[in-house]
Short mmCIF file of C-alpha atoms and ligand atoms in Angstrom, two decimals:
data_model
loop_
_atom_site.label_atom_id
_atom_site.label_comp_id
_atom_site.label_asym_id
_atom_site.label_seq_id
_atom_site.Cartn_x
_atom_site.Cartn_y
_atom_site.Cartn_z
CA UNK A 1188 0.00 0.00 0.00
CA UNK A 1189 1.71 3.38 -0.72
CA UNK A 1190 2.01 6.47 2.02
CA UNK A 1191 -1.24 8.11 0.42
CA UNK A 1192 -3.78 5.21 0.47
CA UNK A 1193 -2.46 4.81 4.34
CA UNK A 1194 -3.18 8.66 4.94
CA UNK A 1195 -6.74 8.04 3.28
CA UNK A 1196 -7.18 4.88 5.39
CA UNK A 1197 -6.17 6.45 8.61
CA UNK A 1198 -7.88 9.77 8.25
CA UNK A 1199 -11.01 8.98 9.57
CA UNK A 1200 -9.21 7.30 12.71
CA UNK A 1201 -7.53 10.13 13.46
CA UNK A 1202 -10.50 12.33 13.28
CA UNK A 1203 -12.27 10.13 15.84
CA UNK A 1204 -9.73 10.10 17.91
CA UNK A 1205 -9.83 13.22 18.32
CA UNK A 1206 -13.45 13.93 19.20
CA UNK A 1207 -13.40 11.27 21.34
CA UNK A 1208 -10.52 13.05 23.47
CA UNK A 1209 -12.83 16.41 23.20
CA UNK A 1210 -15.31 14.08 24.35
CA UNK A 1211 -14.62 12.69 27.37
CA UNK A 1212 -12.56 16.04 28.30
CA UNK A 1213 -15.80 17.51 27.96
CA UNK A 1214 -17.34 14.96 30.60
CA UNK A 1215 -14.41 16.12 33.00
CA UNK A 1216 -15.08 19.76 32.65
CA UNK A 1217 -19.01 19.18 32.55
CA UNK A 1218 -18.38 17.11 36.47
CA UNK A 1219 -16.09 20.08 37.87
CA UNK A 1220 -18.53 22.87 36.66
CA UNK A 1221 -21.14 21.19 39.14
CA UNK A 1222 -18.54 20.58 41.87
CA UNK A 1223 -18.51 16.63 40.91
CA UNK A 1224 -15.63 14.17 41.14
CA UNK A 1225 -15.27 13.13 37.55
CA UNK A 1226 -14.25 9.16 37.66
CA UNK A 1227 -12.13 10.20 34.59
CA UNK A 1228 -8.59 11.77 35.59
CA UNK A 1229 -7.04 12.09 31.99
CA UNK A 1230 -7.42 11.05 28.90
CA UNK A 1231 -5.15 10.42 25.99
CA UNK A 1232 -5.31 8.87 22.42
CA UNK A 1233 -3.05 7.83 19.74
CA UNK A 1234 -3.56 6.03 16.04
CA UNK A 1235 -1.53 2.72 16.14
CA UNK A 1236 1.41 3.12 13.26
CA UNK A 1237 1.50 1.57 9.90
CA UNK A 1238 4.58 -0.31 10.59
CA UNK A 1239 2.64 -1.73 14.00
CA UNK A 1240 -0.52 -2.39 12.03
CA UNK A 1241 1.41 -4.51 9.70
CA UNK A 1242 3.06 -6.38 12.08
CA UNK A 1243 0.21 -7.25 13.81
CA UNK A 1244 -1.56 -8.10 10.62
CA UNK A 1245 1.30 -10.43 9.98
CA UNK A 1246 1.57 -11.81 13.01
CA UNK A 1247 -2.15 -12.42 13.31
CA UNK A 1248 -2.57 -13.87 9.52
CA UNK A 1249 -4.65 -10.88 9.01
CA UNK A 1250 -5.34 -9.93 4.65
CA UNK A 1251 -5.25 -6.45 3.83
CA UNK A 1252 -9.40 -6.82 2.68
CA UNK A 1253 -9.67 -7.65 6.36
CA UNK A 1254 -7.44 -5.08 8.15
CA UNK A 1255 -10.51 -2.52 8.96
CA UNK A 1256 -12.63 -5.67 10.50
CA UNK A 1257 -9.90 -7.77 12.27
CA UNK A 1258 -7.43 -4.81 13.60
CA UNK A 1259 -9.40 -3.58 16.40
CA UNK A 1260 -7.33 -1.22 17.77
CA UNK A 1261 -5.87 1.16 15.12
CA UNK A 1262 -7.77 4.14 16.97
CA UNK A 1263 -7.01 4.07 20.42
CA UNK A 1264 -8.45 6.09 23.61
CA UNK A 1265 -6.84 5.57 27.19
CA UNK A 1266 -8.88 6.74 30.21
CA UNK A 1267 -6.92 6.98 33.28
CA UNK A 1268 -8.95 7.25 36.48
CA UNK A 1269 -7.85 7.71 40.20
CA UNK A 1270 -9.18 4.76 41.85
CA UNK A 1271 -10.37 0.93 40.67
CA UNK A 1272 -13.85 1.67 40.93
CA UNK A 1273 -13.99 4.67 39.18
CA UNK A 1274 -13.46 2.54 36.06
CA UNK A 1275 -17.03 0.83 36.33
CA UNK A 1276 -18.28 4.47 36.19
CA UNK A 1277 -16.32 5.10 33.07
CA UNK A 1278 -17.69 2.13 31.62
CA UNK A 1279 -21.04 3.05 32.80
CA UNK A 1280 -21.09 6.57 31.16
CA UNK A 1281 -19.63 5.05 28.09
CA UNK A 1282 -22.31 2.52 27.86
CA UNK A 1283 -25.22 5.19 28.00
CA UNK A 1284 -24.02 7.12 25.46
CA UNK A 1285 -25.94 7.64 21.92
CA UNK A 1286 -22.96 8.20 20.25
CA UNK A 1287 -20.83 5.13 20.69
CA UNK A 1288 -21.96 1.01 20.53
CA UNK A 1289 -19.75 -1.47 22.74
CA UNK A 1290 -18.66 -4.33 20.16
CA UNK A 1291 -16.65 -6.40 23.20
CA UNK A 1292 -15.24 -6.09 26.73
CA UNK A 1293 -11.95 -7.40 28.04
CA UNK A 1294 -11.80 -6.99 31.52
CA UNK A 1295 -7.98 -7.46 32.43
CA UNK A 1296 -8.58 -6.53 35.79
CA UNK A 1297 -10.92 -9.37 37.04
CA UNK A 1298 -8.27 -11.26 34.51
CA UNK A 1299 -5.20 -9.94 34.78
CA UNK A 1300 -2.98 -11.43 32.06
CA UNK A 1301 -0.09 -13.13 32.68
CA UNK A 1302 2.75 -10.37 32.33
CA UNK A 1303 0.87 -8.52 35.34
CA UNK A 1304 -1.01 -6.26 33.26
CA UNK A 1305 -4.65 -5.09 34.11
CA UNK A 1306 -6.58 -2.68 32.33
CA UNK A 1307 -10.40 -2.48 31.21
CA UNK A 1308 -10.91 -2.66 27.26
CA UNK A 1309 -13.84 -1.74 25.63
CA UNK A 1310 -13.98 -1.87 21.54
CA UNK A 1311 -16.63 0.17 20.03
CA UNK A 1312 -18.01 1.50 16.77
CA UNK A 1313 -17.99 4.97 16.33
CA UNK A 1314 -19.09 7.17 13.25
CA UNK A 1315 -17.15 9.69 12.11
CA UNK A 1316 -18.68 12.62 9.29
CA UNK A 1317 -16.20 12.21 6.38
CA UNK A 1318 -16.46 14.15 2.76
CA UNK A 1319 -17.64 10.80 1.57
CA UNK A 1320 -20.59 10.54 4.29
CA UNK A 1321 -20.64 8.83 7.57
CA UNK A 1322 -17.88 6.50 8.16
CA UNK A 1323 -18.38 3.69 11.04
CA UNK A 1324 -14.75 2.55 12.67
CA UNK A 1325 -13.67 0.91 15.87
CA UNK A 1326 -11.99 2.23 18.85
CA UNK A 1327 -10.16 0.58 21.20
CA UNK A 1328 -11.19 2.40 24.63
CA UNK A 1329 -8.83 1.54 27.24
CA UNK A 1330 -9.82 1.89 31.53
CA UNK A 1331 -7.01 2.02 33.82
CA UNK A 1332 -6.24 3.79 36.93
CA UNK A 1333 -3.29 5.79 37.70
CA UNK A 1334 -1.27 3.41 39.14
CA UNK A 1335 -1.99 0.56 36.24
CA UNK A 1336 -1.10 2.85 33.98
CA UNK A 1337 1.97 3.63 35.93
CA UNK A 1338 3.18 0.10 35.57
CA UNK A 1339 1.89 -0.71 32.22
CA UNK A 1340 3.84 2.37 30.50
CA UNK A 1341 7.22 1.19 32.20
CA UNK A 1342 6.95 -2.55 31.27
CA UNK A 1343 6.22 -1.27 27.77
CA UNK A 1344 9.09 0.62 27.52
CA UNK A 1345 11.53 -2.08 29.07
CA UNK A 1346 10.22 -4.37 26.97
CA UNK A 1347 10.24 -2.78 24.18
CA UNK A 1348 13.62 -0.58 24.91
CA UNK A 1349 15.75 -4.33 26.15
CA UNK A 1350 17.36 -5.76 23.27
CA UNK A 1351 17.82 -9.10 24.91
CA UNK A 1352 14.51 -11.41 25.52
CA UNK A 1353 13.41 -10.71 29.02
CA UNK A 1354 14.23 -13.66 31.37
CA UNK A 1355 11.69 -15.34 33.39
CA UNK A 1356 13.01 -14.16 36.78
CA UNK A 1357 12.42 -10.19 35.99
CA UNK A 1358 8.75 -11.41 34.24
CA UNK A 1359 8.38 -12.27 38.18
CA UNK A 1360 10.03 -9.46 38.96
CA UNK A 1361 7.61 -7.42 36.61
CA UNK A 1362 4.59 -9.63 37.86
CA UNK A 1363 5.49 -8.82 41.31
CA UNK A 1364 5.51 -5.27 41.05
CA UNK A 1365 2.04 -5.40 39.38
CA UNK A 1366 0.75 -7.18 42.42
CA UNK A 1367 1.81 -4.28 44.75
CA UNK A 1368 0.41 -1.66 43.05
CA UNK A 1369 -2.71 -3.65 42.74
CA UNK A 1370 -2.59 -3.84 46.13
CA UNK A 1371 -1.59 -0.46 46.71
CA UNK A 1372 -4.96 0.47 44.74
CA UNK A 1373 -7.45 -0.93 46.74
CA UNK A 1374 -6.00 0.52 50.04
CA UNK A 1375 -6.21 4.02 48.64
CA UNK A 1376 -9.36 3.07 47.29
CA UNK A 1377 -9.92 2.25 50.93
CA UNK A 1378 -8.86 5.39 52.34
CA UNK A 1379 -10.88 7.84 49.99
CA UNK A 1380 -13.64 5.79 51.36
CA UNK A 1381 -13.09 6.39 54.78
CA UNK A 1382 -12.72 10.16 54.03
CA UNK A 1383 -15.61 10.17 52.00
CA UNK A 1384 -13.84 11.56 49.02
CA UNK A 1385 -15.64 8.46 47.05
P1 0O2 B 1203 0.13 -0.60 21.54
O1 0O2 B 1203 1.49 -0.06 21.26
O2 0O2 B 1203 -0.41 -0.10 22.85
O3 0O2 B 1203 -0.82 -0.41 20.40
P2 0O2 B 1203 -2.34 -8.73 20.80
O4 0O2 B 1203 -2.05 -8.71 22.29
O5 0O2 B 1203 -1.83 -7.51 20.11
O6 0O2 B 1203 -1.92 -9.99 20.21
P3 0O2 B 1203 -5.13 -8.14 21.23
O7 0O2 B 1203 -6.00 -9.24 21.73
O8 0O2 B 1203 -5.73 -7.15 20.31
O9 0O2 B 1203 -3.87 -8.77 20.53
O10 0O2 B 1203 -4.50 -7.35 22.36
P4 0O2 B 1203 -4.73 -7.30 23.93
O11 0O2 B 1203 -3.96 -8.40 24.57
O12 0O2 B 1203 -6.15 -7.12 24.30
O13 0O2 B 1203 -3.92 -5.96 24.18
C1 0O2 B 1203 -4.25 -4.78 23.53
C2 0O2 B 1203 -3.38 -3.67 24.10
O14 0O2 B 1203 -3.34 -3.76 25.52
C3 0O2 B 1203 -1.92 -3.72 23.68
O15 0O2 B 1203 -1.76 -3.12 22.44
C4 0O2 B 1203 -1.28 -2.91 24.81
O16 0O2 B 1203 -1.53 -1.53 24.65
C5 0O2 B 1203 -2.07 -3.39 26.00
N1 0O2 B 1203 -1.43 -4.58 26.63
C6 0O2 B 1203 -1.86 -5.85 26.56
N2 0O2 B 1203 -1.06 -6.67 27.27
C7 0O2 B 1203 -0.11 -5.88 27.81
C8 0O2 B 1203 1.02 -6.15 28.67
O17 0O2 B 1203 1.31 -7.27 29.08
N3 0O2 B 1203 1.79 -5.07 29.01
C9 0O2 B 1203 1.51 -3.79 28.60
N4 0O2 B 1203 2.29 -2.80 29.00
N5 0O2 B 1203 0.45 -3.52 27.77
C10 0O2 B 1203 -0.33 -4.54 27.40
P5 0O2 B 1203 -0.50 -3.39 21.53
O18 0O2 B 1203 -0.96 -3.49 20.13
O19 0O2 B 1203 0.30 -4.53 22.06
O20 0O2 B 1203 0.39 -2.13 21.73
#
């Protein structure tokens, strides 16, 4: 595919990603105008890269016809929120809203994956006004509090920045450290509680 069917292809993603970040930045603004707590801290969003997209298409067995179907998560939309429970909220106020359909769930927190890693996913459709008409794509959304994001963005980067496979003792090591901040989670959790701050 050359560099200007790519830009065509990705357009549209980028555009959602975008109003989706105006989006739920509006939610956060719309909570502290009324003197709420907003369940959403931050949000962020990226479009995956061609050279990722074809690796995973690759590595998946994935044919080019198929890419817009199969690779879920070429938009992407992280929601960080303070504390665990929050992230039900999220999911509830994403749920409820006329402007976005839930396609799946993967709840990596109830499941936390093997490396450690927990996080809510949610992929949805989402329509985006193009010059060619309404344009339906998927977003990946993904739910995380501060501290799982904490430890997801720096096993990312060692993983990604080691050059030698990572051995199974510091995959404990990593697994380990996920375990303490999961911990670390629900005591804070527990302390807004008791001050009544959730
Ligand atoms: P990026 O750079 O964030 O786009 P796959 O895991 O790719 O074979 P699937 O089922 O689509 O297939 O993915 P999955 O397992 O639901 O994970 C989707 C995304 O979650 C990943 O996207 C990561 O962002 C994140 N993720 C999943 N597992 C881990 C993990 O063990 N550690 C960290 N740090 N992040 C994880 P990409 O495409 O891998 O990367």
């Amino acid at each position: 595919m050359d560099i200007l069917l790519w830009h065509e292809i990705l357009e549209p993603y980028e555009l959602a990603v975008k109003e989706l970040q105006v989006k739920f930045r509006h939610l956060i603004k719309e909570h502290h105008g009324k003197g709420l707590y907003s369940p959403i801290e931050s949000v962020s969003g990226r479009v995956k890269s061609v050279s990722s997209i074809l690796e995973k298409m690759q590595r998946k067995g994935i044919v080019p016809e198929e890419m817009e179907e199969q690779v879920e998560d070429i938009a992407g939309i992280r929601i960080i929120c303070q504390f665990v429970e929050d992230i039900e909220k999220v999911a509830d106020l994403i749920q409820k809203r006329s402007d976005i359909e839930i396609k799946s769930e993967k709840d990596y927190i109830r499941h936390m994956k093997d490396s450690g890693y927990r996080s809510y996913h949610l992929i949805v459709y989402y329509t985006v006004e193009t010059m060619n008409g309404p344009k339906r794509i998927q977003v990946e959304i993904q739910i995380r509090t501060m501290a799982m994001d904490f430890w997801a963005s720096l096993e990312h980067q060692l993983r990604y920045k080691s050059d030698v496979e990572i051995p199974e003792h510091v995959s404990d090591d990593l697994k380990k450290c996920a375990d303490v901040i999961a911990e670390t989670d629900q005591e804070m959790q527990r302390i807004a509680k008791e001050l009544k701050v959730l």
